[in-house]
PDB file of C-alpha atoms in Angstrom:
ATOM      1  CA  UNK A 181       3.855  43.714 -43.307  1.00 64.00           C
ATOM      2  CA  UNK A 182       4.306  44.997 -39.632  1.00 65.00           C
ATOM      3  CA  UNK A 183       5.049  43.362 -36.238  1.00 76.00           C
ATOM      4  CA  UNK A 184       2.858  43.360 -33.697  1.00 66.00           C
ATOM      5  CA  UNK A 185       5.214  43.176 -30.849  1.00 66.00           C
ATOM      6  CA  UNK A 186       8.373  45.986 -32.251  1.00 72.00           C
ATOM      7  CA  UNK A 187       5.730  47.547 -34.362  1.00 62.00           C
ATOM      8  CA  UNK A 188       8.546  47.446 -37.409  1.00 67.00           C
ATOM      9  CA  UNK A 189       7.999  47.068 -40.792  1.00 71.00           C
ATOM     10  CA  UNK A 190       8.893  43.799 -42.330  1.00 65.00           C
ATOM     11  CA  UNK A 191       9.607  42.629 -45.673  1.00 70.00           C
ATOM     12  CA  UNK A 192       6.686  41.268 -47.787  1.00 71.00           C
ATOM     13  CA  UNK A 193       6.870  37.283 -47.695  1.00 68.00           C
ATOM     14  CA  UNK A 194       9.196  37.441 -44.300  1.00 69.00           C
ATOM     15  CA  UNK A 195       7.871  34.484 -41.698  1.00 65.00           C
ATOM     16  CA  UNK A 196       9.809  35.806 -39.062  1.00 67.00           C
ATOM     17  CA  UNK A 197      10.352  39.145 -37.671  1.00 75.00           C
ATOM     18  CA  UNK A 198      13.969  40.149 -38.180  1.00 69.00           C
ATOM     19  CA  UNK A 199      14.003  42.082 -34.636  1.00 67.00           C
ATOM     20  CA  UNK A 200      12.196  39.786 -32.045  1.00 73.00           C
ATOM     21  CA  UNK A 201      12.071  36.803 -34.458  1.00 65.00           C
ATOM     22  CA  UNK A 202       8.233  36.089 -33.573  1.00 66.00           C
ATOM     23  CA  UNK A 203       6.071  34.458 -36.246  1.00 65.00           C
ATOM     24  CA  UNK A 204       3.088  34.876 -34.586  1.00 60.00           C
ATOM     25  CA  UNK A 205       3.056  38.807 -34.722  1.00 61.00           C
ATOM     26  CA  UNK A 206       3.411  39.639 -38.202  1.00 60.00           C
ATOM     27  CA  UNK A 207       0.084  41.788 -39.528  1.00 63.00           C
ATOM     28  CA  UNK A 208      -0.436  43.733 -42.689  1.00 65.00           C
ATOM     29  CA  UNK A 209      -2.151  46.161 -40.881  1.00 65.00           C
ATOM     30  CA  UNK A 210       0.169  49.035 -39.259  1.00 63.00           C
ATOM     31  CA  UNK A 211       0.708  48.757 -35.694  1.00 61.00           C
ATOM     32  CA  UNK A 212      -0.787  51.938 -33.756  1.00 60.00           C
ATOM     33  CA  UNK A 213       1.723  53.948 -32.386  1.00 60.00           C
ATOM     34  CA  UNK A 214       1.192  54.362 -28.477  1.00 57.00           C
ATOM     35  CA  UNK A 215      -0.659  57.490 -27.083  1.00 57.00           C
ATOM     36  CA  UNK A 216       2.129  59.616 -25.333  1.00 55.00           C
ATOM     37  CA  UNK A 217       0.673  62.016 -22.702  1.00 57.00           C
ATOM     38  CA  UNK A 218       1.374  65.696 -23.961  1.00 66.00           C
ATOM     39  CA  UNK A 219       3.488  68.081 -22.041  1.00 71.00           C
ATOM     40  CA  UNK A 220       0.996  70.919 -20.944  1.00 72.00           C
ATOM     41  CA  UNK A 221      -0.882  67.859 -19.282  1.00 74.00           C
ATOM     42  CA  UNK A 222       2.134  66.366 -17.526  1.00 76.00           C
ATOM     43  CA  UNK A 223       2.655  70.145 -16.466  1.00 76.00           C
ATOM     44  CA  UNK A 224      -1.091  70.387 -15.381  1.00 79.00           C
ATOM     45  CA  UNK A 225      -0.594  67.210 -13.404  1.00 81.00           C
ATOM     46  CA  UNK A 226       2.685  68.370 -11.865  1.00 83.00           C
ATOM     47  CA  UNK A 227       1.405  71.629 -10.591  1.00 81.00           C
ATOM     48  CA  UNK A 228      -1.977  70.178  -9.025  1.00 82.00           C
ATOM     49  CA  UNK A 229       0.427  67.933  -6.865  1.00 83.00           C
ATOM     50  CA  UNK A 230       2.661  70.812  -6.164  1.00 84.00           C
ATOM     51  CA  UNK A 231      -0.520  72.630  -4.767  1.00 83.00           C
ATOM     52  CA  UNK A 232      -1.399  70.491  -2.998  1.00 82.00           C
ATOM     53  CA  UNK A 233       1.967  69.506  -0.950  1.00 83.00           C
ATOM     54  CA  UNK A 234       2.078  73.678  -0.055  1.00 79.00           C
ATOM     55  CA  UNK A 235      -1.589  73.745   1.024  1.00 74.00           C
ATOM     56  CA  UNK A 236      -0.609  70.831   3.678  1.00 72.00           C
ATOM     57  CA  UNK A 237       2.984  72.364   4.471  1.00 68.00           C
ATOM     58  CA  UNK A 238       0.921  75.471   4.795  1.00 67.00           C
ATOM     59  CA  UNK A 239      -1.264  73.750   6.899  1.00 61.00           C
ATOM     60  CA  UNK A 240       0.824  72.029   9.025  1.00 59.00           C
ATOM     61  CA  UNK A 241       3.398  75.412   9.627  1.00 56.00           C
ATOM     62  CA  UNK A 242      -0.201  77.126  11.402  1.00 52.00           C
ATOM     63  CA  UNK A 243      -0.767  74.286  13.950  1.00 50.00           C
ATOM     64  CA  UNK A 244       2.619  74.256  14.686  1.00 47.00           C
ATOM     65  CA  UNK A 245       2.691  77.750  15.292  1.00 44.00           C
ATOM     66  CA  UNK A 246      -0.260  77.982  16.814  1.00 44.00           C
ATOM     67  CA  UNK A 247      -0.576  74.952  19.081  1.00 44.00           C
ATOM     68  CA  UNK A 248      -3.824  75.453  20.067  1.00 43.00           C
ATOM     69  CA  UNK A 249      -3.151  77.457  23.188  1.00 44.00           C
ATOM     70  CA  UNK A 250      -5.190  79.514  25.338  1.00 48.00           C
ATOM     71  CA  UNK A 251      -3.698  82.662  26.328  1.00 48.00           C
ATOM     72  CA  UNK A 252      -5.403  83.928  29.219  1.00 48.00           C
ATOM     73  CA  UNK A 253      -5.562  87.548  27.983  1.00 50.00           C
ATOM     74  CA  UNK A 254      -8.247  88.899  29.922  1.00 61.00           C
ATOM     75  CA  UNK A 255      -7.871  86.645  33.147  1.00 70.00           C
ATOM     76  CA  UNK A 256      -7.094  88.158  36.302  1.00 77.00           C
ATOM     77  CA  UNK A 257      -5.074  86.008  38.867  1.00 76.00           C
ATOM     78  CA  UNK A 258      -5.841  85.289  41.879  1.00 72.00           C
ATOM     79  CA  UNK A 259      -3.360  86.850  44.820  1.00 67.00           C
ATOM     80  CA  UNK A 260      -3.662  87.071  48.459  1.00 65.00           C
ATOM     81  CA  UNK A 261      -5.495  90.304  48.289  1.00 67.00           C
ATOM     82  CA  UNK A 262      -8.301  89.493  45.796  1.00 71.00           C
ATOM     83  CA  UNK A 263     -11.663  89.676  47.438  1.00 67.00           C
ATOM     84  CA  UNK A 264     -15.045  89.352  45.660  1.00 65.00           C
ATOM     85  CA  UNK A 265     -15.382  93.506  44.957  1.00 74.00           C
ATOM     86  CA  UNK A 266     -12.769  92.667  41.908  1.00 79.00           C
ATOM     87  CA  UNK A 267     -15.338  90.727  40.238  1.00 87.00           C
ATOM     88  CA  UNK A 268     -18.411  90.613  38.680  1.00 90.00           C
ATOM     89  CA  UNK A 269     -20.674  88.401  36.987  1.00 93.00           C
ATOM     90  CA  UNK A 270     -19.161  87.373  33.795  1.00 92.00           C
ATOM     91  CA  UNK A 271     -15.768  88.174  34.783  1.00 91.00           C
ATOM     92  CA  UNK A 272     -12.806  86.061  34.123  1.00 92.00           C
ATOM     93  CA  UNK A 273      -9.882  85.122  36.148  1.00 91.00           C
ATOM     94  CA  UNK A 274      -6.770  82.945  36.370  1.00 91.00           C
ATOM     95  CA  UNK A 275      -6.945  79.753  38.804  1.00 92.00           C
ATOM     96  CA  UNK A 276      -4.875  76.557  38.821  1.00 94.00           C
ATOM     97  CA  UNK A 277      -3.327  75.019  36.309  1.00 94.00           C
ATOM     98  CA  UNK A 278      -4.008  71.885  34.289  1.00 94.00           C
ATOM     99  CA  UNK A 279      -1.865  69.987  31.730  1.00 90.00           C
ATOM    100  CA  UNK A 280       0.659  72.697  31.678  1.00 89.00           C
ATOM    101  CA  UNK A 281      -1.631  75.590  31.049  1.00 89.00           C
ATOM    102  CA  UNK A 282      -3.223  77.898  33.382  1.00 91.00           C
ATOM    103  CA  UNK A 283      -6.933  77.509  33.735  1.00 93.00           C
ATOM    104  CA  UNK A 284      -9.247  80.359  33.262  1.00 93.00           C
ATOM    105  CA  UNK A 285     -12.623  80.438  34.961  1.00 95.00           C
ATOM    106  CA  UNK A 286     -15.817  82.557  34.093  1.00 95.00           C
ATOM    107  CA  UNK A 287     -17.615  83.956  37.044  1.00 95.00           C
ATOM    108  CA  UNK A 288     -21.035  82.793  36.975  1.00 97.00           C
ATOM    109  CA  UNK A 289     -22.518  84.119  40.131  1.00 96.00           C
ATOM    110  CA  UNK A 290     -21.537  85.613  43.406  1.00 94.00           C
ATOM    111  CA  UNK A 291     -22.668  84.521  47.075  1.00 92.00           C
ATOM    112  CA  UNK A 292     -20.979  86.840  49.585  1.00 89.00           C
ATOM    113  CA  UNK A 293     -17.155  86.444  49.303  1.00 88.00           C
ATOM    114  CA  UNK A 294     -17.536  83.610  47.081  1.00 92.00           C
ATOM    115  CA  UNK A 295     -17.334  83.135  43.566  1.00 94.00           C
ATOM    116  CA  UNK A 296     -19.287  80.082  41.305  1.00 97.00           C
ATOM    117  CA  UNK A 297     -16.998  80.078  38.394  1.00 97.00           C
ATOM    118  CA  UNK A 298     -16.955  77.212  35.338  1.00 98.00           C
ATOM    119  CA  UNK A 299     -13.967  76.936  32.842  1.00 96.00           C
ATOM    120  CA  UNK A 300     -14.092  78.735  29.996  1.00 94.00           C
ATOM    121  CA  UNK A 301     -12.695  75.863  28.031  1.00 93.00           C
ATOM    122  CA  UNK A 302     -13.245  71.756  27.748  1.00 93.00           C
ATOM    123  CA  UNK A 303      -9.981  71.021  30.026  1.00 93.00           C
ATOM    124  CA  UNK A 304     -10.258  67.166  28.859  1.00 92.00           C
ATOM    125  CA  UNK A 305     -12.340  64.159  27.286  1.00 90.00           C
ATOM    126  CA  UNK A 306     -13.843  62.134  30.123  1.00 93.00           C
ATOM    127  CA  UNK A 307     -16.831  59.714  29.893  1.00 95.00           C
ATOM    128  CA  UNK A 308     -19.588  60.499  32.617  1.00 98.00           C
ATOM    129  CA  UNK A 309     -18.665  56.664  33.922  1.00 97.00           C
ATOM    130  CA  UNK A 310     -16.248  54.750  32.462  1.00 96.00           C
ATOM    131  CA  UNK A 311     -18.658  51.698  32.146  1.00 96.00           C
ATOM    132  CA  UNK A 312     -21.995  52.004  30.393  1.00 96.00           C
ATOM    133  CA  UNK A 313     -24.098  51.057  33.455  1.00 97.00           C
ATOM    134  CA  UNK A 314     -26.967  52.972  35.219  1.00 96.00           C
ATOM    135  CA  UNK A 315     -25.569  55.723  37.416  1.00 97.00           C
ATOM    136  CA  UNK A 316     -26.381  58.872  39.023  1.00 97.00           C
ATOM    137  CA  UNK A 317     -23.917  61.920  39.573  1.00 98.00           C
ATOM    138  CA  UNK A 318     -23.872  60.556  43.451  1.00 98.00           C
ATOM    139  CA  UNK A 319     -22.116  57.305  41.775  1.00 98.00           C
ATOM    140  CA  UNK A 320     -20.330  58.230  38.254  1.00 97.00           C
ATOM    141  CA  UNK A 321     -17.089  57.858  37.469  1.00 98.00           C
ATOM    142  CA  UNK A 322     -17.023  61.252  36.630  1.00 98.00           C
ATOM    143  CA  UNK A 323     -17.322  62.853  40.081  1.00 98.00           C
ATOM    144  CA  UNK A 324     -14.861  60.800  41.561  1.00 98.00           C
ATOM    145  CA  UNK A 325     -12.262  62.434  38.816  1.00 98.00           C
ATOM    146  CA  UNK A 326     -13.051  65.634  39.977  1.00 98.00           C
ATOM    147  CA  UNK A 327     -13.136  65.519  43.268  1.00 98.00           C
ATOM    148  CA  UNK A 328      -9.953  63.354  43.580  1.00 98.00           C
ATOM    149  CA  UNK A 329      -6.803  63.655  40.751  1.00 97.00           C
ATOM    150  CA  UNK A 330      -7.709  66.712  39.016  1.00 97.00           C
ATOM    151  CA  UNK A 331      -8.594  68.441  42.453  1.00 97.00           C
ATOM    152  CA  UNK A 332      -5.437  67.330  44.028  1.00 97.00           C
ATOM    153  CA  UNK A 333      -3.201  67.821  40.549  1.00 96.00           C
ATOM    154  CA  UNK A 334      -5.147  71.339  39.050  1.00 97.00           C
ATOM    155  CA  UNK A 335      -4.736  73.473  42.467  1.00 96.00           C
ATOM    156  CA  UNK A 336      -1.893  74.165  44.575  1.00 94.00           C
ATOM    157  CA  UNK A 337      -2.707  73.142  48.547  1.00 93.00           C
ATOM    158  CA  UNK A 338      -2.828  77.175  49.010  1.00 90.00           C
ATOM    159  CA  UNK A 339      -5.768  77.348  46.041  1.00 92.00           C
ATOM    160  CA  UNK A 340      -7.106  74.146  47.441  1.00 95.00           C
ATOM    161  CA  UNK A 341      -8.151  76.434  50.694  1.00 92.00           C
ATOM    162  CA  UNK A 342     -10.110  78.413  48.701  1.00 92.00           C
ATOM    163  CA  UNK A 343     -12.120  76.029  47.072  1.00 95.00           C
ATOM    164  CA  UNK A 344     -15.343  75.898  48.700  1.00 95.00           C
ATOM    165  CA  UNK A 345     -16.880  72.528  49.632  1.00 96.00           C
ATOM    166  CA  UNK A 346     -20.523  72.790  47.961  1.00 96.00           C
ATOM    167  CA  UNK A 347     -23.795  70.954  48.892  1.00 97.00           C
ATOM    168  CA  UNK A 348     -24.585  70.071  45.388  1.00 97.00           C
ATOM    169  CA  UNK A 349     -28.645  69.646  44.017  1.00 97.00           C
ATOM    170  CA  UNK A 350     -29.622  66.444  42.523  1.00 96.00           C
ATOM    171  CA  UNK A 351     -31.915  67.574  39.877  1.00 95.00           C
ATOM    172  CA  UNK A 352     -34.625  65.033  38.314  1.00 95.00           C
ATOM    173  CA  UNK A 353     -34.838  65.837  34.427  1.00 96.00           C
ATOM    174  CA  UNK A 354     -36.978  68.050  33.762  1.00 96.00           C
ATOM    175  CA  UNK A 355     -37.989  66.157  30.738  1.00 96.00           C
ATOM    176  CA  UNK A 356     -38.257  62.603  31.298  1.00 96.00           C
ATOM    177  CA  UNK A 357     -37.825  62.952  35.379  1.00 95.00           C
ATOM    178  CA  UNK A 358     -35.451  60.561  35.201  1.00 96.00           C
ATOM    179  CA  UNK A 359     -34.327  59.588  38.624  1.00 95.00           C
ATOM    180  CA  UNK A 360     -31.155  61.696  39.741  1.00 96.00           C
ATOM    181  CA  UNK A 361     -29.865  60.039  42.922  1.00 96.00           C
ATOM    182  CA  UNK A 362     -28.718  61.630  46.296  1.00 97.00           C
ATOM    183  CA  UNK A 363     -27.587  65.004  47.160  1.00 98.00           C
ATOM    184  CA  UNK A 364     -24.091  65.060  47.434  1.00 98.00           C
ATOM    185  CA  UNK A 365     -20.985  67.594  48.935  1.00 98.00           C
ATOM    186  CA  UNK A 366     -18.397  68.659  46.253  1.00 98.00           C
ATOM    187  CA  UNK A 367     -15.426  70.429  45.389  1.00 98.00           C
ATOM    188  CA  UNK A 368     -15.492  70.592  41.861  1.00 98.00           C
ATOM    189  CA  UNK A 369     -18.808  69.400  40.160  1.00 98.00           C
ATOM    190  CA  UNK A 370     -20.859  69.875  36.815  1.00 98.00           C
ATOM    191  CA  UNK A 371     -23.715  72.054  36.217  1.00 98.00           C
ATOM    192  CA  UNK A 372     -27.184  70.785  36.131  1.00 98.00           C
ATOM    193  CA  UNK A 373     -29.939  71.763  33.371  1.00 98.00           C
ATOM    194  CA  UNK A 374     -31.353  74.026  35.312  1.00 97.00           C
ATOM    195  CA  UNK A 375     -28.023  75.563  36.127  1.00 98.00           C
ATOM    196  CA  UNK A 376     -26.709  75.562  32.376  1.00 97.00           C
ATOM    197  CA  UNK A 377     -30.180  77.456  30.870  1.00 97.00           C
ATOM    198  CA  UNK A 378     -30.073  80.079  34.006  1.00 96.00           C
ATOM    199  CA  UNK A 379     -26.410  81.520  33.862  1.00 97.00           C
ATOM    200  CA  UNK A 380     -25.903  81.302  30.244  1.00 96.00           C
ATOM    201  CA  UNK A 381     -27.518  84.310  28.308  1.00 93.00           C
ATOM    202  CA  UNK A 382     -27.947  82.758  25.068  1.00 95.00           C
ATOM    203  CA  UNK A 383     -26.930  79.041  23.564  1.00 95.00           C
ATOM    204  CA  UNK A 384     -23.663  80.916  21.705  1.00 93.00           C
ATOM    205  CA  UNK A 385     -22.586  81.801  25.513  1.00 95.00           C
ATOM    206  CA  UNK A 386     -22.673  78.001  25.864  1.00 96.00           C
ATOM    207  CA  UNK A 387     -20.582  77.037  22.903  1.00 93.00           C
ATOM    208  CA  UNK A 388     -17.077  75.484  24.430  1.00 91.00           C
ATOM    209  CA  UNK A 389     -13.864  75.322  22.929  1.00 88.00           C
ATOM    210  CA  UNK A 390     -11.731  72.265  23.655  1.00 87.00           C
ATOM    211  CA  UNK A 391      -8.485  73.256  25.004  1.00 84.00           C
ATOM    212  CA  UNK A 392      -5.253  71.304  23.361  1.00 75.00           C
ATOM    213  CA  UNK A 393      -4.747  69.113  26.116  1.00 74.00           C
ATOM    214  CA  UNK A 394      -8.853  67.500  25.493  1.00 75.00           C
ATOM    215  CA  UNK A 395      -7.895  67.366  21.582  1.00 72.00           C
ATOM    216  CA  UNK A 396      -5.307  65.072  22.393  1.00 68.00           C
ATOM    217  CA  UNK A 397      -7.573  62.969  23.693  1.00 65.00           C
ATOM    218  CA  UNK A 398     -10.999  62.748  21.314  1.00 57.00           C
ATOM    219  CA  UNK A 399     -11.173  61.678  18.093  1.00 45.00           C
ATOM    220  CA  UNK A 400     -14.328  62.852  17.206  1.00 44.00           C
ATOM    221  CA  UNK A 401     -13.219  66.423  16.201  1.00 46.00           C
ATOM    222  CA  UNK A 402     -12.409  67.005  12.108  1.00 41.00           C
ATOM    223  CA  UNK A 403     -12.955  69.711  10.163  1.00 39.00           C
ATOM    224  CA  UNK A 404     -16.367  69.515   8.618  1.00 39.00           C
ATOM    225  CA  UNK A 405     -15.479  69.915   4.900  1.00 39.00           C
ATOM    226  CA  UNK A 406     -12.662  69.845   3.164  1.00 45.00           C
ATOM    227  CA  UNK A 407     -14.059  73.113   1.255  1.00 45.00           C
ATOM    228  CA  UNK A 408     -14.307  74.498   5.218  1.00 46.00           C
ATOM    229  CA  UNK A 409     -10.915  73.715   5.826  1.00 49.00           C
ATOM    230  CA  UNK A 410      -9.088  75.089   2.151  1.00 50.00           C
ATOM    231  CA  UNK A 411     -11.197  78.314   2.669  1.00 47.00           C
ATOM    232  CA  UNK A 412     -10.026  79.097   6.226  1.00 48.00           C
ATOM    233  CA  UNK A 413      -6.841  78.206   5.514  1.00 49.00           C
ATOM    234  CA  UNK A 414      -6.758  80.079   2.842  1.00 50.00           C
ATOM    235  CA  UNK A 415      -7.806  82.961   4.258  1.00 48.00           C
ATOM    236  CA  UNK A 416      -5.797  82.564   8.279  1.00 46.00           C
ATOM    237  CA  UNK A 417      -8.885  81.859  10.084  1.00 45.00           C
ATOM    238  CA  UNK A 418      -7.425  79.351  12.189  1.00 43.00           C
ATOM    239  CA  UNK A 419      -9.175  80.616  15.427  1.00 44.00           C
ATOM    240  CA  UNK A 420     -12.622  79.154  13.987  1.00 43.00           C
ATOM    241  CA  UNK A 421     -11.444  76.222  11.880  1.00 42.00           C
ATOM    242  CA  UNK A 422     -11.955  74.024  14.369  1.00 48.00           C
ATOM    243  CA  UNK A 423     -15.451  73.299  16.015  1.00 66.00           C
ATOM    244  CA  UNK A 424     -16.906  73.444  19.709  1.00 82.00           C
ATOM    245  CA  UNK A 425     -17.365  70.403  21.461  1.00 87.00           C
ATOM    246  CA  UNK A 426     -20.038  69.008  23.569  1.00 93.00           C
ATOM    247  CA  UNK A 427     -19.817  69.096  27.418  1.00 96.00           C
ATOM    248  CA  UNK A 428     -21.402  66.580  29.843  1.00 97.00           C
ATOM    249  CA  UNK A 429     -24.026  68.346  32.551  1.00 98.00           C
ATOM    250  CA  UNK A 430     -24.362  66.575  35.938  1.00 97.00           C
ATOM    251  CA  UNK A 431     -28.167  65.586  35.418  1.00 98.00           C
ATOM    252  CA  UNK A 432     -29.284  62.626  34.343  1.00 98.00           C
ATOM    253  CA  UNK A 433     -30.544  62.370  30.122  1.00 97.00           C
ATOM    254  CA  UNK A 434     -33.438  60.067  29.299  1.00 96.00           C
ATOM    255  CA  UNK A 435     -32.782  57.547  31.286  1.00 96.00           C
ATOM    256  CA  UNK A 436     -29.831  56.287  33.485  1.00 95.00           C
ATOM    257  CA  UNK A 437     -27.529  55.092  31.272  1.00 97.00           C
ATOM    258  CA  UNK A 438     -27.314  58.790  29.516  1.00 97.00           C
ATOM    259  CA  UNK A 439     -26.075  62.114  31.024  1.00 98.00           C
ATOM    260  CA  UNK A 440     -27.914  65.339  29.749  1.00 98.00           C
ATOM    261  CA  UNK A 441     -25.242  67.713  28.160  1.00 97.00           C
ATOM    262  CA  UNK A 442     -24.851  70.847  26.000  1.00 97.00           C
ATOM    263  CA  UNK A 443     -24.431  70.278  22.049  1.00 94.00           C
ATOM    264  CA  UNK A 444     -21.440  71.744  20.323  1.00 90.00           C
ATOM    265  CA  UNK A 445     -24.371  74.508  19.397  1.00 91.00           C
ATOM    266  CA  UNK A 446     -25.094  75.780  22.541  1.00 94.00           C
ATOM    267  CA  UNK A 447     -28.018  74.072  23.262  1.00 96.00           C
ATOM    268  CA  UNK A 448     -28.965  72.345  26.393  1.00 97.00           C
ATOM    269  CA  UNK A 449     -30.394  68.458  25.829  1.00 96.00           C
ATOM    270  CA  UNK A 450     -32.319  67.029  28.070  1.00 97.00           C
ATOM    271  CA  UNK A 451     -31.694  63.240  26.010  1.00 96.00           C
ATOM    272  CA  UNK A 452     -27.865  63.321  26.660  1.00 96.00           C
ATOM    273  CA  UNK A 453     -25.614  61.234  25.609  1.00 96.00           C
ATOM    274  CA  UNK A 454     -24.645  57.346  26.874  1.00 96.00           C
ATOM    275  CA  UNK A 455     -22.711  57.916  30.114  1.00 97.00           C
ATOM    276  CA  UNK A 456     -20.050  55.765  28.751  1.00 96.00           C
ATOM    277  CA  UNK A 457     -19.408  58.290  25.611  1.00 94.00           C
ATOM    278  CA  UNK A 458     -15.731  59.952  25.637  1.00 89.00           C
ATOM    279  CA  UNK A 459     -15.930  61.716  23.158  1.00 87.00           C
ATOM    280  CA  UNK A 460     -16.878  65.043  24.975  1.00 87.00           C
ATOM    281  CA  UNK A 461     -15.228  67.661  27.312  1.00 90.00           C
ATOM    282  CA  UNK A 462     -15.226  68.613  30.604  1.00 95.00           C
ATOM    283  CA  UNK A 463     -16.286  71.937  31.841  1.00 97.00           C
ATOM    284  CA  UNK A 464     -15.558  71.751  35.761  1.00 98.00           C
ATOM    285  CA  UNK A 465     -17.536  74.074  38.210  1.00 98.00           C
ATOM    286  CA  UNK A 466     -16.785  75.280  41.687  1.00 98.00           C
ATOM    287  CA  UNK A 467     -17.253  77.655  44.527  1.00 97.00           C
ATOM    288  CA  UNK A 468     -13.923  79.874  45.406  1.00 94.00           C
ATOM    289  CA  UNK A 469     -14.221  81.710  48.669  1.00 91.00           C
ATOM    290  CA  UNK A 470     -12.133  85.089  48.377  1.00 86.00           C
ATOM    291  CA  UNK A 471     -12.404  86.114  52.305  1.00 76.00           C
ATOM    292  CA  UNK A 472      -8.793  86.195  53.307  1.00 55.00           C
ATOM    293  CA  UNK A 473     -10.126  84.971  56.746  1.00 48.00           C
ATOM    294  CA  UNK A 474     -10.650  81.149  54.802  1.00 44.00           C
ATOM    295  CA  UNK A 475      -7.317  81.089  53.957  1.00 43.00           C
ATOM    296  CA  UNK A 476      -6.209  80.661  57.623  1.00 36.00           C
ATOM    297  CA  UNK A 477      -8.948  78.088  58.792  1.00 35.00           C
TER     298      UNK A 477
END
């Protein structure tokens, strides 16, 4: 006879078990002995966590390093003898500063001494308006941003001089001619539709890059697949792990409650998003005026 609970044999005729002194357990069938786990899979077990604690420290030890910063390699800044014959279309160059960083600026077009430059990267997450109401660009949220703190905090008085104040379009949809509002004067403004499909060669020349300071603030952006993010890792391709983001445009989307905007692909929609959606960046736009003769007005 056997016990159930020690799983020791007992004497034939015994009522009790000598060891746990149970009647109730005794069997005359052998207990089963208890599966033990072998070695090579406690080993196998062991390494797969190992793995995967250096795969995260490795991950972790790139962003750290890398910090998401934006160099601005092939900027040229702006000094008191630039004038518009340093620059052509498609040019970049080095203007303010925002969130610690220096902001560089991609020339889109040329009037005279001036310059119509956009950033090169998503400086931030804003919502078009902070409430989801009907607005136009004349009334959003958005514009008042702009045109007031990051005006006032991104540019030096001396830099603010040579931003140009702009008589700015208001463009109905081209789509759904949704109404756009009043024509308004601007420092620093968003590109229109129109605007975004004429200086942009291709939708890849659209495609925006959040700076660190806007991934701060959106929670939207992840890596897409876990088999993405292993793979790039793997092989130190952290400048394209992660993904563009969207940017707001300054016309109205479908109706106005929406803001049309540029996809993380490049392309230009004409639906937008709700006005009240934060989880895109800002690409700011604005005239600089290089004619040393401003400077002194």
């Amino acid at each position: 006879m056997y016990c159930k609970n020690c799983r020791i044999e007992v004497k034939e005729g015994a009522r009790f078990c000598p060891k746990c002194g149970s009647a109730n357990s005794l069997t005359d069938e052998k207990p089963a002995k208890p599966k033990i786990m072998n070695r090579k899979k406690i080993a196998l077990i062991i390494g797969g966590v190992v793995s995967l604690i250096a795969v995260y420290c490795l991950v972790c030890l790139i962003i750290a390093i890398s910090k998401w910063s934006y160099p601005n390699l092939h900027a040229k800044k702006l000094s008191a003898d630039t004038d518009s014959s340093d620059f052509q279309i498609g040019d970049y160059l080095s203007f303010g500063e925002y969130q610690g960083e220096e902001i560089e600026w991609r020339v889109l077009d040329k009037d005279g001494d001036s310059l119509l430059v956009i950033s090169e990267y998503g400086l931030d997450a804003k919502p078009y308006n902070i409430e989801s109401v009907g607005v136009t660009w004349e009334t959003c949220s958005l514009r008042k941003w702009l045109n007031d703190d990051f005006l006032m905090g991104a540019f030096s008085t001396d830099e603010r001089k040579r931003i140009r104040l702009s008589h700015i379009e208001a463009e109905r949809n081209p789509e759904f001619s949704t109404d756009p509002g009043n024509d308004t004067s601007d420092y620093v403004f968003l590109l229109s539709i129109s605007e975004a499909e004429r200086f942009f060669a291709s939708d890849e020349d659209r495609m925006c890059r959040p700076t660190e300071g806007a991934l701060n603030n959106v929670g939207w952006l992840f890596v897409r697949s876990v088999g993405d993010m292993f793979r790039r890792v793997m092989f130190w391709e952290y400048e394209d792990w992660m993904k563009n983001s969207w940017w707001f445009l300054r016309s109205p989307g479908d109706d106005s409650l929406s803001a049309a905007n540029v996809h993380d692909n490049g392309r230009v929609s004409c639906n937008g998003y709700g006005v009240d959606n934060d989880n895109g960046c800002v690409r700011p736009a604005l005239w600089i005026n290089l004619d040393s003769a401003y400077l002194t007005e």
